[in-house]
PDB file of C-alpha atoms and ligand atoms in Angstrom:
ATOM      1  CA  MET A   1     221.398 146.431 113.426  1.00 60.00           C
ATOM      2  CA  VAL A   2     217.895 146.873 112.038  1.00 65.00           C
ATOM      3  CA  HIS A   3     217.028 143.397 113.339  1.00 77.00           C
ATOM      4  CA  PHE A   4     218.024 144.349 116.874  1.00 80.00           C
ATOM      5  CA  ILE A   5     215.660 147.317 116.821  1.00 82.00           C
ATOM      6  CA  GLU A   6     212.905 145.069 115.529  1.00 91.00           C
ATOM      7  CA  ILE A   7     213.532 142.523 118.290  1.00 93.00           C
ATOM      8  CA  GLU A   8     213.477 145.215 120.963  1.00 94.00           C
ATOM      9  CA  ASP A   9     210.146 146.544 119.649  1.00 94.00           C
ATOM     10  CA  LEU A  10     208.665 143.072 119.623  1.00 96.00           C
ATOM     11  CA  ARG A  11     209.985 142.448 123.136  1.00 96.00           C
ATOM     12  CA  GLN A  12     208.290 145.589 124.340  1.00 96.00           C
ATOM     13  CA  ASP A  13     205.011 144.374 122.821  1.00 97.00           C
ATOM     14  CA  LEU A  14     205.574 141.010 124.461  1.00 97.00           C
ATOM     15  CA  LEU A  15     206.203 142.618 127.834  1.00 97.00           C
ATOM     16  CA  GLU A  16     202.922 144.508 127.646  1.00 97.00           C
ATOM     17  CA  ASN A  17     201.139 141.368 126.577  1.00 98.00           C
ATOM     18  CA  THR A  18     202.706 139.382 129.463  1.00 97.00           C
ATOM     19  CA  LYS A  19     201.715 142.107 131.919  1.00 97.00           C
ATOM     20  CA  SER A  20     198.071 141.757 130.860  1.00 97.00           C
ATOM     21  CA  ILE A  21     198.222 137.965 131.071  1.00 97.00           C
ATOM     22  CA  LEU A  22     199.732 138.131 134.574  1.00 94.00           C
ATOM     23  CA  ALA A  23     196.954 140.438 135.787  1.00 96.00           C
ATOM     24  CA  LEU A  24     194.347 138.033 134.421  1.00 97.00           C
ATOM     25  CA  LEU A  25     196.172 135.057 135.931  1.00 95.00           C
ATOM     26  CA  GLU A  26     196.197 136.710 139.357  1.00 93.00           C
ATOM     27  CA  LYS A  27     192.458 137.277 139.079  1.00 96.00           C
ATOM     28  CA  ARG A  28     192.002 133.631 138.019  1.00 97.00           C
ATOM     29  CA  ARG A  29     194.049 132.438 141.005  1.00 92.00           C
ATOM     30  CA  GLU A  30     191.905 134.507 143.360  1.00 92.00           C
ATOM     31  CA  ILE A  31     188.768 132.837 141.996  1.00 96.00           C
ATOM     32  CA  THR A  32     190.197 129.306 142.078  1.00 95.00           C
ATOM     33  CA  ARG A  33     191.358 129.824 145.693  1.00 90.00           C
ATOM     34  CA  LYS A  34     187.776 130.751 146.626  1.00 92.00           C
ATOM     35  CA  ILE A  35     186.564 127.565 144.900  1.00 96.00           C
ATOM     36  CA  GLY A  36     189.333 125.674 146.750  1.00 92.00           C
ATOM     37  CA  LYS A  37     188.128 126.933 150.146  1.00 90.00           C
ATOM     38  CA  ILE A  38     184.559 125.816 149.382  1.00 93.00           C
ATOM     39  CA  LYS A  39     185.829 122.383 148.328  1.00 93.00           C
ATOM     40  CA  HIS A  40     188.004 122.143 151.446  1.00 87.00           C
ATOM     41  CA  ASN A  41     185.142 123.155 153.793  1.00 88.00           C
ATOM     42  CA  ASN A  42     182.819 120.621 152.184  1.00 92.00           C
ATOM     43  CA  GLY A  43     185.295 117.771 151.857  1.00 90.00           C
ATOM     44  CA  LEU A  44     185.110 117.804 148.043  1.00 93.00           C
ATOM     45  CA  PRO A  45     187.980 116.496 145.898  1.00 94.00           C
ATOM     46  CA  ILE A  46     190.218 119.169 144.417  1.00 93.00           C
ATOM     47  CA  ARG A  47     190.428 117.778 140.901  1.00 96.00           C
ATOM     48  CA  ASP A  48     187.199 117.771 138.914  1.00 97.00           C
ATOM     49  CA  ALA A  49     188.042 116.052 135.643  1.00 97.00           C
ATOM     50  CA  GLU A  50     184.484 116.442 134.352  1.00 97.00           C
ATOM     51  CA  ARG A  51     184.596 120.195 134.925  1.00 98.00           C
ATOM     52  CA  GLU A  52     187.927 120.377 133.087  1.00 97.00           C
ATOM     53  CA  LEU A  53     186.379 118.619 130.083  1.00 97.00           C
ATOM     54  CA  ARG A  54     183.361 120.938 130.222  1.00 97.00           C
ATOM     55  CA  VAL A  55     185.602 124.018 130.265  1.00 98.00           C
ATOM     56  CA  LYS A  56     187.420 122.723 127.179  1.00 97.00           C
ATOM     57  CA  SER A  57     184.198 121.982 125.375  1.00 97.00           C
ATOM     58  CA  GLU A  58     182.584 125.324 126.296  1.00 97.00           C
ATOM     59  CA  LEU A  59     185.670 127.143 125.079  1.00 97.00           C
ATOM     60  CA  CYS A  60     185.907 124.844 122.013  1.00 97.00           C
ATOM     61  CA  SER A  61     189.590 124.548 122.756  1.00 96.00           C
ATOM     62  CA  ASN A  62     192.087 121.784 123.235  1.00 93.00           C
ATOM     63  CA  ASN A  63     194.922 124.206 123.846  1.00 96.00           C
ATOM     64  CA  PRO A  64     197.412 122.371 126.112  1.00 95.00           C
ATOM     65  CA  LEU A  65     197.884 125.599 128.084  1.00 96.00           C
ATOM     66  CA  LEU A  66     194.442 124.935 129.557  1.00 97.00           C
ATOM     67  CA  ASN A  67     195.934 121.889 131.287  1.00 96.00           C
ATOM     68  CA  VAL A  68     198.669 124.124 132.691  1.00 95.00           C
ATOM     69  CA  LEU A  69     195.981 126.461 134.078  1.00 97.00           C
ATOM     70  CA  PHE A  70     194.143 123.542 135.698  1.00 97.00           C
ATOM     71  CA  GLU A  71     197.367 122.254 137.259  1.00 94.00           C
ATOM     72  CA  ALA A  72     198.152 125.728 138.586  1.00 92.00           C
ATOM     73  CA  SER A  73     194.691 125.869 140.206  1.00 95.00           C
ATOM     74  CA  ILE A  74     195.192 122.453 141.740  1.00 92.00           C
ATOM     75  CA  PHE A  75     198.595 123.462 143.087  1.00 84.00           C
ATOM     76  CA  ASP A  76     197.038 126.566 144.694  1.00 84.00           C
ATOM     77  CA  GLN A  77     194.021 124.711 146.044  1.00 88.00           C
ATOM     78  CA  GLN A  78     196.159 121.927 147.514  1.00 82.00           C
ATOM     79  CA  SER A  79     198.354 124.343 149.386  1.00 69.00           C
ATOM     80  CA  LEU A  80     195.235 125.579 151.226  1.00 68.00           C
ATOM     81  CA  ASN A  81     194.844 122.132 152.766  1.00 66.00           C
ATOM     82  CA  SER A  82     198.344 121.120 153.571  1.00 59.00           C
ATOM     83  CA  ALA A  83     199.318 123.586 156.257  1.00 70.00           C
ATOM     84  CA  MET A  84     200.665 121.168 158.833  1.00 85.00           C
ATOM     85  CA  ASP A  85     204.090 120.699 160.344  1.00 91.00           C
ATOM     86  CA  LEU A  86     206.029 117.926 158.695  1.00 93.00           C
ATOM     87  CA  ARG A  87     208.449 115.709 160.616  1.00 96.00           C
ATOM     88  CA  LEU A  88     210.531 113.154 158.782  1.00 97.00           C
ATOM     89  CA  SER A  89     213.234 110.824 160.007  1.00 97.00           C
ATOM     90  CA  GLY A  90     215.889 108.880 158.158  1.00 96.00           C
ATOM     91  CA  ASP A  91     219.489 109.027 157.063  1.00 96.00           C
ATOM     92  CA  LYS A  92     220.884 112.441 156.272  1.00 95.00           C
ATOM     93  CA  ASP A  93     220.971 112.017 152.500  1.00 96.00           C
ATOM     94  CA  SER A  94     217.338 110.894 152.337  1.00 97.00           C
ATOM     95  CA  LEU A  95     216.315 113.877 154.464  1.00 97.00           C
ATOM     96  CA  LEU A  96     218.253 116.294 152.277  1.00 97.00           C
ATOM     97  CA  PHE A  97     216.740 114.759 149.154  1.00 97.00           C
ATOM     98  CA  ALA A  98     213.239 115.136 150.653  1.00 97.00           C
ATOM     99  CA  LEU A  99     214.008 118.720 151.667  1.00 97.00           C
ATOM    100  CA  GLY A 100     215.106 119.521 148.097  1.00 97.00           C
ATOM    101  CA  LEU A 101     211.889 118.034 146.718  1.00 96.00           C
ATOM    102  CA  ILE A 102     209.682 119.945 149.164  1.00 94.00           C
ATOM    103  CA  LEU A 103     211.527 123.261 148.769  1.00 94.00           C
ATOM    104  CA  SER A 104     211.367 123.161 145.009  1.00 95.00           C
ATOM    105  CA  LYS A 105     208.846 123.903 142.343  1.00 91.00           C
ATOM    106  CA  PRO A 106     209.520 124.796 138.719  1.00 90.00           C
ATOM    107  CA  GLY A 107     211.713 127.886 138.429  1.00 93.00           C
ATOM    108  CA  ILE A 108     212.206 128.618 142.135  1.00 95.00           C
ATOM    109  CA  ILE A 109     215.634 130.026 143.016  1.00 95.00           C
ATOM    110  CA  ILE A 110     217.259 128.524 146.083  1.00 96.00           C
ATOM    111  CA  CYS A 111     220.178 130.659 147.259  1.00 95.00           C
ATOM    112  CA  VAL A 112     222.533 128.735 149.496  1.00 95.00           C
ATOM    113  CA  ASN A 113     225.418 129.934 151.633  1.00 90.00           C
ATOM    114  CA  ARG A 114     227.796 127.152 150.537  1.00 92.00           C
ATOM    115  CA  ALA A 115     228.077 124.226 148.144  1.00 93.00           C
ATOM    116  CA  VAL A 116     225.261 121.774 148.863  1.00 95.00           C
ATOM    117  CA  PRO A 117     225.357 117.983 149.238  1.00 96.00           C
ATOM    118  CA  ARG A 118     224.539 116.047 146.061  1.00 97.00           C
ATOM    119  CA  SER A 119     221.375 114.578 147.616  1.00 97.00           C
ATOM    120  CA  LEU A 120     219.879 118.031 148.247  1.00 97.00           C
ATOM    121  CA  GLU A 121     220.778 119.167 144.741  1.00 97.00           C
ATOM    122  CA  ALA A 122     219.165 116.044 143.236  1.00 97.00           C
ATOM    123  CA  GLY A 123     215.911 116.658 145.147  1.00 97.00           C
ATOM    124  CA  CYS A 124     215.807 120.286 144.022  1.00 97.00           C
ATOM    125  CA  GLN A 125     216.547 119.437 140.392  1.00 96.00           C
ATOM    126  CA  LEU A 126     213.838 116.814 140.273  1.00 96.00           C
ATOM    127  CA  ASN A 127     211.187 119.434 141.062  1.00 94.00           C
ATOM    128  CA  GLY A 128     212.662 122.225 138.917  1.00 95.00           C
ATOM    129  CA  GLY A 129     214.462 124.255 141.617  1.00 96.00           C
ATOM    130  CA  HIS A 130     217.627 126.192 140.710  1.00 95.00           C
ATOM    131  CA  ILE A 131     220.404 126.276 143.282  1.00 95.00           C
ATOM    132  CA  VAL A 132     222.529 129.429 143.314  1.00 94.00           C
ATOM    133  CA  VAL A 133     225.566 129.519 145.620  1.00 93.00           C
ATOM    134  CA  GLY A 134     225.854 132.971 147.219  1.00 86.00           C
ATOM    135  CA  GLY A 135     223.491 134.928 145.046  1.00 73.00           C
ATOM    136  CA  ASN A 136     222.389 138.528 145.204  1.00 77.00           C
ATOM    137  CA  VAL A 137     218.682 137.842 145.109  1.00 78.00           C
ATOM    138  CA  THR A 138     216.528 139.273 147.906  1.00 89.00           C
ATOM    139  CA  PRO A 139     214.697 136.104 148.939  1.00 93.00           C
ATOM    140  CA  ASP A 140     210.970 135.802 149.563  1.00 94.00           C
ATOM    141  CA  ALA A 141     211.761 133.589 152.593  1.00 95.00           C
ATOM    142  CA  VAL A 142     214.762 132.546 154.674  1.00 95.00           C
ATOM    143  CA  ILE A 143     215.108 128.989 155.925  1.00 96.00           C
ATOM    144  CA  ASP A 144     217.781 128.451 158.558  1.00 95.00           C
ATOM    145  CA  LEU A 145     218.243 124.743 159.118  1.00 95.00           C
ATOM    146  CA  LYS A 146     220.379 125.298 162.239  1.00 92.00           C
ATOM    147  CA  THR A 147     218.193 127.744 164.164  1.00 93.00           C
ATOM    148  CA  GLY A 148     214.984 126.102 162.938  1.00 93.00           C
ATOM    149  CA  GLU A 149     213.623 129.134 161.142  1.00 90.00           C
ATOM    150  CA  LEU A 150     210.897 127.572 158.938  1.00 95.00           C
ATOM    151  CA  ALA A 151     212.734 124.218 158.883  1.00 96.00           C
ATOM    152  CA  LYS A 152     215.255 122.327 160.986  1.00 96.00           C
ATOM    153  CA  LEU A 153     217.648 119.509 160.254  1.00 95.00           C
ATOM    154  CA  GLU A 154     219.053 117.808 163.324  1.00 94.00           C
ATOM    155  CA  GLY A 155     220.724 114.411 163.353  1.00 92.00           C
ATOM    156  CA  GLU A 156     218.309 111.954 161.793  1.00 94.00           C
ATOM    157  CA  SER A 157     215.269 114.219 161.758  1.00 96.00           C
ATOM    158  CA  LEU A 158     213.937 116.948 159.539  1.00 97.00           C
ATOM    159  CA  PHE A 159     211.222 119.388 160.541  1.00 96.00           C
ATOM    160  CA  ILE A 160     209.442 121.599 158.008  1.00 95.00           C
ATOM    161  CA  SER A 161     207.000 124.119 159.427  1.00 93.00           C
ATOM    162  CA  ALA A 162     203.388 124.501 158.357  1.00 88.00           C
ATOM    163  CA  ALA A 163     204.170 128.186 157.789  1.00 87.00           C
ATOM    164  CA  PHE A 164     206.649 127.289 155.067  1.00 91.00           C
ATOM    165  CA  ILE A 165     204.390 124.692 153.461  1.00 87.00           C
ATOM    166  CA  GLU A 166     201.474 127.113 153.421  1.00 80.00           C
ATOM    167  CA  SER A 167     203.544 129.901 151.839  1.00 85.00           C
ATOM    168  CA  ARG A 168     205.334 127.663 149.329  1.00 84.00           C
ATOM    169  CA  HIS A 169     203.091 128.417 146.370  1.00 77.00           C
ATOM    170  CA  ARG A 170     203.750 132.159 146.700  1.00 82.00           C
ATOM    171  CA  LEU A 171     207.561 131.957 146.763  1.00 92.00           C
ATOM    172  CA  ASN A 172     209.830 132.625 143.819  1.00 93.00           C
ATOM    173  CA  SER A 173     213.070 132.502 145.775  1.00 95.00           C
ATOM    174  CA  VAL A 174     214.294 131.254 149.141  1.00 96.00           C
ATOM    175  CA  ARG A 175     217.565 131.593 151.000  1.00 96.00           C
ATOM    176  CA  LEU A 176     218.594 128.303 152.551  1.00 96.00           C
ATOM    177  CA  LEU A 177     221.165 128.494 155.329  1.00 94.00           C
ATOM    178  CA  LEU A 178     222.847 125.128 155.866  1.00 92.00           C
TER     179      LEU A 178
HETATM  180  O1  PRE B   1     185.938 124.396 138.712  1.00 59.98           O
HETATM  181  C1  PRE B   1     186.638 123.954 139.647  1.00 59.98           C
HETATM  182  O2  PRE B   1     186.217 123.058 140.424  1.00 59.98           O
HETATM  183  C2  PRE B   1     188.000 124.461 139.852  1.00 59.98           C
HETATM  184  O3  PRE B   1     188.603 124.173 140.863  1.00 59.98           O
HETATM  185  C3  PRE B   1     188.631 125.261 138.765  1.00 59.98           C
HETATM  186  C4  PRE B   1     189.459 124.399 137.820  1.00 59.98           C
HETATM  187  C5  PRE B   1     190.054 125.398 136.776  1.00 59.98           C
HETATM  188  O4  PRE B   1     191.210 125.818 136.955  1.00 59.98           O
HETATM  189  O5  PRE B   1     189.342 125.782 135.861  1.00 59.98           O
HETATM  190  C6  PRE B   1     190.552 123.742 138.572  1.00 59.98           C
HETATM  191  C7  PRE B   1     190.566 122.432 138.918  1.00 59.98           C
HETATM  192  C8  PRE B   1     189.499 121.492 138.557  1.00 59.98           C
HETATM  193  O6  PRE B   1     189.997 120.236 138.249  1.00 59.98           O
HETATM  194  C9  PRE B   1     188.631 122.065 137.532  1.00 59.98           C
HETATM  195  C10 PRE B   1     188.628 123.382 137.162  1.00 59.98           C
END
């Protein structure tokens, strides 16, 4: 019993700590997006390996979480450049696999209205997406493959809108209507 109280206290501390980290991370993302826009406008490459090494040396740290921060910046900065409609063609399973890959990022929840084909599931899993059939989550975005809201799958072609690609990095959950 005593242990449970101790765990709950520690969890409360952890929650406060996480809240502070999240606020700092949001601030960091804001700054890296500004850097990303300058790079984009001047045709500079997104990754700057030298700068990453300099950051590590100035901070005297080899903490692997620094690499995670750099990757997060690169993910954010890339999504500033990639806002274009995407049209793919191929057999249905390849298209579903590609859709799963593009929809997913680590931890994203993909609520679906019915059981999904194996190919879509495989694409999602490969990029860390979690498929939930039904699901009570209020989604950050709704993709209706039939009406073409954000994306459309018709015969041998798949369309994914620039609007979805641009917003992808901000989403934690999507509802996918098949
Ligand atoms: O300094 C930059 O050029 C950034 O874009 C920032 C940042 C970082 O997150 O610290 C991100 C990516 C680069 O590879 C190097 C550093």
